[in-house]
Every structure is written in C-alpha cells, then in structure tokens.
PDB file of C-alpha atoms in Angstrom:
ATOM      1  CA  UNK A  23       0.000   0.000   0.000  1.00  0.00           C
ATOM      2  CA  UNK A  24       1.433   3.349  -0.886  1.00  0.00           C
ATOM      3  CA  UNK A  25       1.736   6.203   1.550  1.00  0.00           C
ATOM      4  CA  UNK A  26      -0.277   8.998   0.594  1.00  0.00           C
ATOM      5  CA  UNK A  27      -1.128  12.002   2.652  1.00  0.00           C
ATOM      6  CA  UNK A  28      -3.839  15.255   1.898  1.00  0.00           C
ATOM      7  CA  UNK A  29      -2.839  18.588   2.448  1.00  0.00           C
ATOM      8  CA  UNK A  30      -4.753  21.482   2.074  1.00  0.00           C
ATOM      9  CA  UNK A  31      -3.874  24.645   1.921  1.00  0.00           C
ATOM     10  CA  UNK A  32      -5.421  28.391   2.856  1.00  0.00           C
ATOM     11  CA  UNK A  33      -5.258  31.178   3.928  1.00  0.00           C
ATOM     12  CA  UNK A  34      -7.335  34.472   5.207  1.00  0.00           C
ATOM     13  CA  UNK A  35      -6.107  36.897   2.811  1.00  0.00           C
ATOM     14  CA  UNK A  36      -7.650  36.262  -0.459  1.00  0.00           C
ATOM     15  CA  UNK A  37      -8.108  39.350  -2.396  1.00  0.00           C
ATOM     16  CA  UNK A  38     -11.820  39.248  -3.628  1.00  0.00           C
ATOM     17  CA  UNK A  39     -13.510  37.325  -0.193  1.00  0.00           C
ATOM     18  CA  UNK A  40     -11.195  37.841   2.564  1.00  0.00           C
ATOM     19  CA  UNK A  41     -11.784  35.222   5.728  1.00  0.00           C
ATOM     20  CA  UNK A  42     -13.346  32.700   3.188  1.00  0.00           C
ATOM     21  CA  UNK A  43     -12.165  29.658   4.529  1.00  0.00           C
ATOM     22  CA  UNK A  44     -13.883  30.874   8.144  1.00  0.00           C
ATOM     23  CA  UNK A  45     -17.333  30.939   6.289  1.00  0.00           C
ATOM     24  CA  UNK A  46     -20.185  29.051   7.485  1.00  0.00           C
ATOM     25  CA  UNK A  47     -22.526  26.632   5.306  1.00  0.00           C
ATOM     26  CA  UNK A  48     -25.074  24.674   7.480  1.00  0.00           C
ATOM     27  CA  UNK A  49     -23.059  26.199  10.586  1.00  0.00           C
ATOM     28  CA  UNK A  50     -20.012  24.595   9.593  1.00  0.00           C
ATOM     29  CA  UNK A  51     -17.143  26.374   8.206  1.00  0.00           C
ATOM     30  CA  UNK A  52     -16.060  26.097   4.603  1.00  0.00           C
ATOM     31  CA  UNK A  53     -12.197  24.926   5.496  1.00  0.00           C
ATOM     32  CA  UNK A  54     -13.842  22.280   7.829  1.00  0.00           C
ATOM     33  CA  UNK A  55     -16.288  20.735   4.869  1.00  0.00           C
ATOM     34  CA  UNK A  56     -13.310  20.665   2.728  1.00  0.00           C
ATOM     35  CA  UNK A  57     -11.325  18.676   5.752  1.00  0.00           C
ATOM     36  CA  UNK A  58     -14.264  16.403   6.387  1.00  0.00           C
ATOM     37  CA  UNK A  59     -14.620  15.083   2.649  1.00  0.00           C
ATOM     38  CA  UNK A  60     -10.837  15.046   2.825  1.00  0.00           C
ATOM     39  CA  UNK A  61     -10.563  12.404   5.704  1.00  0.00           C
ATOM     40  CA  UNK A  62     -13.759  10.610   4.582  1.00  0.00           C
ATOM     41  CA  UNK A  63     -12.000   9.759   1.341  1.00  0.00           C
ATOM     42  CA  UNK A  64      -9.931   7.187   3.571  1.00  0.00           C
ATOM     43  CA  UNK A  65      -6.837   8.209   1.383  1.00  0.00           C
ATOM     44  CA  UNK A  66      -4.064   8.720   4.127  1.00  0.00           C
ATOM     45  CA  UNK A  67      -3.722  11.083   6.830  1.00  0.00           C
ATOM     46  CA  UNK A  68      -5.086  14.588   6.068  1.00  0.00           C
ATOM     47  CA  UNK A  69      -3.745  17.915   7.233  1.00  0.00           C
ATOM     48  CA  UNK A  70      -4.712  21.757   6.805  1.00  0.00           C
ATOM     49  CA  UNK A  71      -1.610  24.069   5.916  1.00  0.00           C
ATOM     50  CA  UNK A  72      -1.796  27.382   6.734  1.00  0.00           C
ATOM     51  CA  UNK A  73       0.449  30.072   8.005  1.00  0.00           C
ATOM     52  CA  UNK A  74      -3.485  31.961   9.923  1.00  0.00           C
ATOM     53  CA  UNK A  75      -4.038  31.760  13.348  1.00  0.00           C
ATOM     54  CA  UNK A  76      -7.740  31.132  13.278  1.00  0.00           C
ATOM     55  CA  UNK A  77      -7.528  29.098  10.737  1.00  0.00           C
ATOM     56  CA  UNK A  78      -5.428  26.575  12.523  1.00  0.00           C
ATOM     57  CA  UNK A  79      -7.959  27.360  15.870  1.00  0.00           C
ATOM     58  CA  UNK A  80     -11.188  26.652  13.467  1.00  0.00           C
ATOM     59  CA  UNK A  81      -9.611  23.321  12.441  1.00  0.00           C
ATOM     60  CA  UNK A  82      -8.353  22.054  15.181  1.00  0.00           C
ATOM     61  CA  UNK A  83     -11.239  23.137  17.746  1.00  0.00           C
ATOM     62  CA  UNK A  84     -13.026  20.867  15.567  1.00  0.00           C
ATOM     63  CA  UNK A  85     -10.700  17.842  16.076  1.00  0.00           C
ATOM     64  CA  UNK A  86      -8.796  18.267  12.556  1.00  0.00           C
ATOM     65  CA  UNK A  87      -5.190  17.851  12.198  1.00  0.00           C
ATOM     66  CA  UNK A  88      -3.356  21.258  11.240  1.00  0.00           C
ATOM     67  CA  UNK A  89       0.121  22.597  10.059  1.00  0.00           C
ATOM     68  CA  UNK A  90       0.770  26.043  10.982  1.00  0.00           C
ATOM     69  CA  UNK A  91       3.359  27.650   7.596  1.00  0.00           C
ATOM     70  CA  UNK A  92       5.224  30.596   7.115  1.00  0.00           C
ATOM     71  CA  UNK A  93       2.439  33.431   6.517  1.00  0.00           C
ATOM     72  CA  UNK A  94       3.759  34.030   3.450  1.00  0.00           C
ATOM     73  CA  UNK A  95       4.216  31.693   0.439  1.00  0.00           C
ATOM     74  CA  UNK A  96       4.514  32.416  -3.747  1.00  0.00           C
ATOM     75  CA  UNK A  97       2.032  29.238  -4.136  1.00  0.00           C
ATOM     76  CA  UNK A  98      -0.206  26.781  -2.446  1.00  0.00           C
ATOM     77  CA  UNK A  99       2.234  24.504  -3.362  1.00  0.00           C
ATOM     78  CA  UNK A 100       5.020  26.051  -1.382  1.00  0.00           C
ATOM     79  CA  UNK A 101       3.104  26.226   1.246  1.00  0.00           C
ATOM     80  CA  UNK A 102       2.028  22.695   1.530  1.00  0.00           C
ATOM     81  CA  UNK A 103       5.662  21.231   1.031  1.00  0.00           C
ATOM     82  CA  UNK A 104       7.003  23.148   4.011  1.00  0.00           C
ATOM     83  CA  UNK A 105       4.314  21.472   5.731  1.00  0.00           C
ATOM     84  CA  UNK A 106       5.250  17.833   4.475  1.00  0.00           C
ATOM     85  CA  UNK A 107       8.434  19.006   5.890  1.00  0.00           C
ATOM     86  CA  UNK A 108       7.782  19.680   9.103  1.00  0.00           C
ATOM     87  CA  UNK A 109       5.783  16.525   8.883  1.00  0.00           C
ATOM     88  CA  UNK A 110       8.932  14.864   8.764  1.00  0.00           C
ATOM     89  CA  UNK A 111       7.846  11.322   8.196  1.00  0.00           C
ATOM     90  CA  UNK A 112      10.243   9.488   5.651  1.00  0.00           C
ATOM     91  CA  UNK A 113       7.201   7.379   4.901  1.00  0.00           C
ATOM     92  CA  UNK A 114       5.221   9.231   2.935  1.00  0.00           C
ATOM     93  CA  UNK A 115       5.222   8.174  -0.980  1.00  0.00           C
ATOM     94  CA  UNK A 116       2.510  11.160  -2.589  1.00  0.00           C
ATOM     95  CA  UNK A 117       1.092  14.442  -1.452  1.00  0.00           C
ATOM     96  CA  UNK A 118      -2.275  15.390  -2.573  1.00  0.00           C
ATOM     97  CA  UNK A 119      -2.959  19.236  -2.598  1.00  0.00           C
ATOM     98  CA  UNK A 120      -6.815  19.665  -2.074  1.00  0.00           C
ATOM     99  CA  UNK A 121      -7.892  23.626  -2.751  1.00  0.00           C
ATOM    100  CA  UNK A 122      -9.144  24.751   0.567  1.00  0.00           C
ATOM    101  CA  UNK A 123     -12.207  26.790  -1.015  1.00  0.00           C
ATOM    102  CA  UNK A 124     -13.776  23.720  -2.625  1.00  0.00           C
ATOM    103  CA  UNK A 125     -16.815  22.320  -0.201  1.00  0.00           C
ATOM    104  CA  UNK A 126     -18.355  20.079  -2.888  1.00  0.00           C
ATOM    105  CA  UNK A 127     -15.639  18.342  -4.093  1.00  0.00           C
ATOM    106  CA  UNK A 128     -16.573  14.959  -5.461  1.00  0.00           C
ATOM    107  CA  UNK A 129     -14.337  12.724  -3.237  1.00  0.00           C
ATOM    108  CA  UNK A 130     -14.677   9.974  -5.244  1.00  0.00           C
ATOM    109  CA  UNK A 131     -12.846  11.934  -8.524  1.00  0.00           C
ATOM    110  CA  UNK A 132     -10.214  12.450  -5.745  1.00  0.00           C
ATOM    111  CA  UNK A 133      -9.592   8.888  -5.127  1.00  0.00           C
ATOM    112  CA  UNK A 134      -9.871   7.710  -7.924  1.00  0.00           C
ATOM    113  CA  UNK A 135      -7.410  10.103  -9.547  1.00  0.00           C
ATOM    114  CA  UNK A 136      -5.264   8.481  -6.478  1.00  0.00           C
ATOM    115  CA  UNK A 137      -5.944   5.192  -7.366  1.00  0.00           C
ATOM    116  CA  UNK A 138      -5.015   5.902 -11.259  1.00  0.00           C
ATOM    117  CA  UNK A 139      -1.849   7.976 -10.180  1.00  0.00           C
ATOM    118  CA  UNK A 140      -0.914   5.393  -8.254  1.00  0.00           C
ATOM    119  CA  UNK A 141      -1.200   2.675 -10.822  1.00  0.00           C
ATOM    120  CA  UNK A 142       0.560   4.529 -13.455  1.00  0.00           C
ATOM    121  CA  UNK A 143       3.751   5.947 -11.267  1.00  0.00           C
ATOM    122  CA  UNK A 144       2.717   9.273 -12.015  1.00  0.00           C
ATOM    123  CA  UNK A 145       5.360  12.265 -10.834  1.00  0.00           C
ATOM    124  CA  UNK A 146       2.553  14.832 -10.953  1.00  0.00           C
ATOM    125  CA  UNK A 147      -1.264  13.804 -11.690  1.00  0.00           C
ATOM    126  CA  UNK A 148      -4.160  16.178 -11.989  1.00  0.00           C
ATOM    127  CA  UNK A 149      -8.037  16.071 -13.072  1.00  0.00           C
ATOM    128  CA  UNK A 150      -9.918  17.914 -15.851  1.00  0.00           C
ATOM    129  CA  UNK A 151     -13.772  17.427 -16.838  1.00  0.00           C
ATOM    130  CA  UNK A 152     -15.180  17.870 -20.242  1.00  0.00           C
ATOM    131  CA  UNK A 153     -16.209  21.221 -21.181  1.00  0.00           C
ATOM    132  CA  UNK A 154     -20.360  21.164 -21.416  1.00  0.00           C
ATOM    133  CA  UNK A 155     -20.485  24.539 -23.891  1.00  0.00           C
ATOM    134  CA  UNK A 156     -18.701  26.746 -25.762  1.00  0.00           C
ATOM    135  CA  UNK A 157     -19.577  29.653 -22.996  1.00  0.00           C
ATOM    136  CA  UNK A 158     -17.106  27.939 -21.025  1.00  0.00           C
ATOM    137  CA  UNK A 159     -14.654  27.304 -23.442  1.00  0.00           C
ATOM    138  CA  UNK A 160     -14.359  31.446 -24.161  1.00  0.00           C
ATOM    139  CA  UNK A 161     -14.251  31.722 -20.507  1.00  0.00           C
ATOM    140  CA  UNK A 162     -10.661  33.012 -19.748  1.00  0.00           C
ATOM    141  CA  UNK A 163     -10.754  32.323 -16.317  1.00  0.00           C
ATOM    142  CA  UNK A 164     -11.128  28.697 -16.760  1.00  0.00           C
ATOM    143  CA  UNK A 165      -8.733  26.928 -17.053  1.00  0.00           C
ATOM    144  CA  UNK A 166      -8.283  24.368 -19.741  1.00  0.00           C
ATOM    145  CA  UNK A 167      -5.898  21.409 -20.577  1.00  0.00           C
ATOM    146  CA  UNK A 168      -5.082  19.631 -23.726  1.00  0.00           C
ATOM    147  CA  UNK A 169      -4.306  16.098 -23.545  1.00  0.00           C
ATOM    148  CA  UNK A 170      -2.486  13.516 -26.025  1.00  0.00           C
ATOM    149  CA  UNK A 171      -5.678  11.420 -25.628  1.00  0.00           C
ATOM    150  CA  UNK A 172      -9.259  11.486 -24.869  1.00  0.00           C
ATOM    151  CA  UNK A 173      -9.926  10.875 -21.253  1.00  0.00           C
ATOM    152  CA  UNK A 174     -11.014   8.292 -19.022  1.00  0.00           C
ATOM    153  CA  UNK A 175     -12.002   7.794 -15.605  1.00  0.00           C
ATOM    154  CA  UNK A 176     -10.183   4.392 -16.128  1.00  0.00           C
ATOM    155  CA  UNK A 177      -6.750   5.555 -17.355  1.00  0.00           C
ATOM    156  CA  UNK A 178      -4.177   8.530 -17.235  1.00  0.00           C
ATOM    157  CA  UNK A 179      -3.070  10.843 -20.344  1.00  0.00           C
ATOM    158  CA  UNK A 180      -0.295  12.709 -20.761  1.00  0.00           C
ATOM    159  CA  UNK A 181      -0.971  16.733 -20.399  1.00  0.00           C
ATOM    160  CA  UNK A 182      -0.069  18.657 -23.926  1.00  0.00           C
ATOM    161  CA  UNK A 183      -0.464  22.104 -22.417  1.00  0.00           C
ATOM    162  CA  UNK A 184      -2.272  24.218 -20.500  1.00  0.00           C
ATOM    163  CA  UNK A 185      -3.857  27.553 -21.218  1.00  0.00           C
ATOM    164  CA  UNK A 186      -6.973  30.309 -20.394  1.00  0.00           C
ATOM    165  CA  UNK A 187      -7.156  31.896 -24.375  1.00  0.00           C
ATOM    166  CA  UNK A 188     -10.113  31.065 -25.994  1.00  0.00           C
ATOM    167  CA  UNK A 189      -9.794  27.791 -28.212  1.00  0.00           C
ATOM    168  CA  UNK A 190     -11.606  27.002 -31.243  1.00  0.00           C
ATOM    169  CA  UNK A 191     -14.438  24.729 -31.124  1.00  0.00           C
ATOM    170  CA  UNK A 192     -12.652  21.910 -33.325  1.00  0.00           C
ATOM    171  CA  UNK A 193      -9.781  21.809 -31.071  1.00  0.00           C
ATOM    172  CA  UNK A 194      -9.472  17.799 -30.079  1.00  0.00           C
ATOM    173  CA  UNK A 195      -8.957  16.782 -26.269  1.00  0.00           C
ATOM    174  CA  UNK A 196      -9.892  20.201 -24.846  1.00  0.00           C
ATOM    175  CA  UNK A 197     -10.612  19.870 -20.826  1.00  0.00           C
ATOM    176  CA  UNK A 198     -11.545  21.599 -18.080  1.00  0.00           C
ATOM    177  CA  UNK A 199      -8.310  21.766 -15.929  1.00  0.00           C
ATOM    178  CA  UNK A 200      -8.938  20.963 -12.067  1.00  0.00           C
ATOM    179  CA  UNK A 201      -6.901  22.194  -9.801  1.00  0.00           C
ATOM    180  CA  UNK A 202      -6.091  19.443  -7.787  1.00  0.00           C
ATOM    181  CA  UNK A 203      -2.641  17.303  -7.878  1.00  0.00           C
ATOM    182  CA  UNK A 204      -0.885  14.691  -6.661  1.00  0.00           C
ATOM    183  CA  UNK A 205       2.951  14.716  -6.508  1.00  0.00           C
ATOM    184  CA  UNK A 206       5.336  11.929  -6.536  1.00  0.00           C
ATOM    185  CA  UNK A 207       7.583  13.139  -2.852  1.00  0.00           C
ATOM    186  CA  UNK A 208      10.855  13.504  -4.753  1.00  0.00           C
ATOM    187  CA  UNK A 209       8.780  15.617  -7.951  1.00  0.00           C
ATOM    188  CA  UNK A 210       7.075  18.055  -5.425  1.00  0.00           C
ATOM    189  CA  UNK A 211      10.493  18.708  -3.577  1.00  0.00           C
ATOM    190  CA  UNK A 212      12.368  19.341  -6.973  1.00  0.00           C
ATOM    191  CA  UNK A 213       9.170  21.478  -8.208  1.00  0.00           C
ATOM    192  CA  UNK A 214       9.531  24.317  -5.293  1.00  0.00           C
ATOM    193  CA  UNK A 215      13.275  24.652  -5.829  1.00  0.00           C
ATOM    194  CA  UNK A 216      12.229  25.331  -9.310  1.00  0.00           C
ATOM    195  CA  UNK A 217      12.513  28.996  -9.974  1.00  0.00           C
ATOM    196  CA  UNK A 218       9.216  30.325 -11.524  1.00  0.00           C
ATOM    197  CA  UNK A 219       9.070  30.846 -14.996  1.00  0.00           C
ATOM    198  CA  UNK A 220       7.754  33.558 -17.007  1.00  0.00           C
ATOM    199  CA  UNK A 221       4.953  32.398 -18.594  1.00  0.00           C
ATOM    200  CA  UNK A 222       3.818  30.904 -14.931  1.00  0.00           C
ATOM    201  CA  UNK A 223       4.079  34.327 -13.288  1.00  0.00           C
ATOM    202  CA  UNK A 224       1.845  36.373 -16.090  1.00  0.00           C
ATOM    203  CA  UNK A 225      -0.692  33.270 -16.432  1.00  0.00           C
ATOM    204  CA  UNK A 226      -0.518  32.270 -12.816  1.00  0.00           C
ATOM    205  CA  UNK A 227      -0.429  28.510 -13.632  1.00  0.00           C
ATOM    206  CA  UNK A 228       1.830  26.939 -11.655  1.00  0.00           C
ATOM    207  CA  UNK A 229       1.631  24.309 -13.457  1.00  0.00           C
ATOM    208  CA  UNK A 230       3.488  25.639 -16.313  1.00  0.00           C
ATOM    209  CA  UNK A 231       6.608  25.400 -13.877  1.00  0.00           C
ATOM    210  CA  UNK A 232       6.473  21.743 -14.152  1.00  0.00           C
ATOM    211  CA  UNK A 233       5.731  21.572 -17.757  1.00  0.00           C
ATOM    212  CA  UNK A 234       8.613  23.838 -18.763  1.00  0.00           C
ATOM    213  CA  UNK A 235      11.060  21.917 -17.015  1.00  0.00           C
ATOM    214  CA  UNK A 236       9.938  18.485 -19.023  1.00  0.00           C
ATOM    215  CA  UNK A 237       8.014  17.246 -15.788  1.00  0.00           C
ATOM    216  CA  UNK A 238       5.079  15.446 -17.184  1.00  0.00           C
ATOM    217  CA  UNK A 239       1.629  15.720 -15.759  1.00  0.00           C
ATOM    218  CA  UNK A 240      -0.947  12.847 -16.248  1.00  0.00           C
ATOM    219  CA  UNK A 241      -4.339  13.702 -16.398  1.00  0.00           C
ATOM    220  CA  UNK A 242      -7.603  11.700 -15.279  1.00  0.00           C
ATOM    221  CA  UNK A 243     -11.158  12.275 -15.752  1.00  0.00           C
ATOM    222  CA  UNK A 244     -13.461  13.787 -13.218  1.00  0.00           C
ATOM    223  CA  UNK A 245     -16.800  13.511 -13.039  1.00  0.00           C
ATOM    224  CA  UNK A 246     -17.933  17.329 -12.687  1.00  0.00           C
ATOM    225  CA  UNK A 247     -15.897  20.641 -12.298  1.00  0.00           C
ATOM    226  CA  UNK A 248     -16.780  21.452  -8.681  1.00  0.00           C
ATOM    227  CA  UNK A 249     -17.510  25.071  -7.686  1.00  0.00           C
ATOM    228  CA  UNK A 250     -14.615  27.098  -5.843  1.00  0.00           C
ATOM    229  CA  UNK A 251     -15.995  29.696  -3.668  1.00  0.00           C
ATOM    230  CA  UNK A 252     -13.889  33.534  -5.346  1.00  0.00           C
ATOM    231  CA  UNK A 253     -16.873  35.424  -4.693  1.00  0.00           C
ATOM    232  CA  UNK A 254     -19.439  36.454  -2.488  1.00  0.00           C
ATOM    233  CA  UNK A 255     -21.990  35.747  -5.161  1.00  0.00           C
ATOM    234  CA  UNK A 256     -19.921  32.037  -5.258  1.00  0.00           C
ATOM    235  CA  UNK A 257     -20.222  31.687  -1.799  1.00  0.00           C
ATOM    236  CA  UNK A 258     -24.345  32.731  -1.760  1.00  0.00           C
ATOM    237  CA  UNK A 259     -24.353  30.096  -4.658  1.00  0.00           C
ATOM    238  CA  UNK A 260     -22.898  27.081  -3.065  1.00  0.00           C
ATOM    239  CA  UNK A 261     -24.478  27.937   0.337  1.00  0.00           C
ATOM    240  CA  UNK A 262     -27.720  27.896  -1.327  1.00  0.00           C
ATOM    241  CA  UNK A 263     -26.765  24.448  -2.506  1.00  0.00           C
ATOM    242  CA  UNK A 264     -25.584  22.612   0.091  1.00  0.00           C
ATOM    243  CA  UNK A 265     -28.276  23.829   2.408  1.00  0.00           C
ATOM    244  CA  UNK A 266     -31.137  23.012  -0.128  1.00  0.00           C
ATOM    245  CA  UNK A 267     -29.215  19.488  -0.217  1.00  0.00           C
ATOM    246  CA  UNK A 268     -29.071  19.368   3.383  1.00  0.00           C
TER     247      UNK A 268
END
C-alpha cells in the first residue's frame, strides 16, 4: 500500500472574499467541509496548511489535524511542502494538494485520480472534466488542458499544455483543468526549488513550472468541475446548494 497524505492549503487573505475559509454553510465552516470530505476519502492522513491563526484554531477546535506555515508563500504549493516538511515522516510516498475553497468536491474523482496515479507511477497527476459549452470554453478564467488522448475515468493521459485563451471549437482533447494534484515526494520537492518561470508568473499557472522543465503531468477524468468559492456571489451560490441538499 502506498503512503499517501492530503494537504490542504489556505489562507485568510484572499483578495476578492477575505476570511473565506472561516465561512459558514449549514453552521459549519467552509475549510472544515473541505477537511471532512478530505478524511472521509480514507486516502491517508489529512492535514490543513496554513500560516493563519484562526484558521489553525477553526480546524483544530473541531478535532482536525493542522500545520501552521510561514504566513507568506509564492504558491499553495510552497506552502504545503514546508508542511510535508515539518511533517517529517520518511514514509510518505505522494502528497495530494486539495484547494481549501472547494466544499463540494466529489471525493470519489479524488480517489480515484489516487488510485489511477498510483497505478501509473505518475510524478505529478491532476483532473480535468469535459467542457459542457462553448460559454465555457471562451471563458478566460477557466482553465483548460489539452491532452495527447481522450480521457477516461479508467486511465491517465499525458498533459499537452495548458492555457486560459479562448480555443476554437474543433480543437481535439480540450478539458476543463482541475486544480487538484498529486505529486510523486521527490517531484514536489524538486518542483519548489524550481525557480518560476515567465509564462507561470503572467498566467498564474503553476503548473506551467512543471511543464517547462519536461516534468510530465498525467491527467484523469473527473466527473464534474466542482464550484470554488472567489466570490461572495460564489459563496451565496454554493451555500444555497448545500443547504437546499441538506
């Protein structure tokens, strides 16, 4: 059995909804519904990274396990390898970074993406979803990801590129990128002493770090694109969601 531990990062200071992670949905904060499908996913041990005070006091009052960071960090991804760091446990195989501001997650794209990672020695795996319209194919804030071969919940292909400009329609392979990863220990280490590129910086992709230093990233099928919460109106949205579900 390979050792694989979650780590999610956040913080308070996001520029459009400060104190997001802090928000409440059916009385429970949005960090903690992000922790509790973490852990349920029965994946490996699962930790909250953040360099916040009340973060770390809303997780752990709760009886989650958090990492308290540096306050400052360039990426998420810096962030959560200083916490696999201080982890210190020569055991662990993969890191999963799960986005903080994601409360409805499917968990099961999460392990399966695990369980396909796993199976195909991945360094760095990730999840897209097909794109349902061409509105959100012209959407420049989504993210998308071209692949060598048409995806599969069942099997892993290899990332072409990724990229927010509007495609053309008859573009082949054209996803919905996902912004969730798993890293091979040794990958993730060499990808934050990677100095960040140029093209990284003005798209803010981190991915393109890995990419432009001939790391390959494998790509699985999810079922949906989940909804991350940027906004207040995302935030009304997915409250009014979860509660209805509720």
């Amino acid at each position: 059995m390979n050792n694989t531990i979650i780590l999610i990062p956040s913080r308070l200071s996001a520029t459009r909804l400060p104190n997001k992670p802090l928000l409440k949905i059916n009385n429970t904060s949005i960090i903690n519904h992000v922790y509790q499908k973490a852990v349920s996913a029965e994946i490996g041990d699962t930790y909250v990274a953040t360099g916040d005070n009340k973060i770390y006091e809303e997780v752990t009052k709760n009886g989650g396990k958090c990492i308290l960071t540096e306050k400052k960090h360039k990426t998420g991804t810096d962030r959560i390898f200083e916490a696999f760091q201080k982890l210190n446990n020569k055991e662990v195989e993969y890191v999963i970074n799960l986005q903080g501001d994601e409360p409805m997650i499917n968990i099961n794209d999460v392990k399966n993406l695990h369980k396909q990672a796993i199976s195909n020695k991945s360094k760095i795996a990730t999840l897209a979803c097909e794109i349902k319209n061409e509105i959100m194919l012209n959407k420049k804030d989504i993210v998308k990801v071209i692949t060598e071969e048409k995806l599969s919940k069942n099997s892993i292909s290899k990332a072409k590129k990724f990229l927010r400009k509007v495609l053309k329609n008859n573009q082949e392979n054209v996803y919905h990128h996902i912004g969730i990863y798993l890293y091979k220990v040794s990958i993730l280490e060499k990808f934050v002493n990677l100095k960040q590129t140029k093209n990284e910086i003005s798209q803010k992709l981190e991915q393109l770090r890995a990419m432009e230093n001939n790391i390959s990233i494998d790509v699985n099928l999810a079922n949906s694109s989940p909804i991350g919460v940027d906004t207040k109106e995302d935030y009304l949205e997915i409250k009014k969601l979860m509660e209805y579900k509720n």
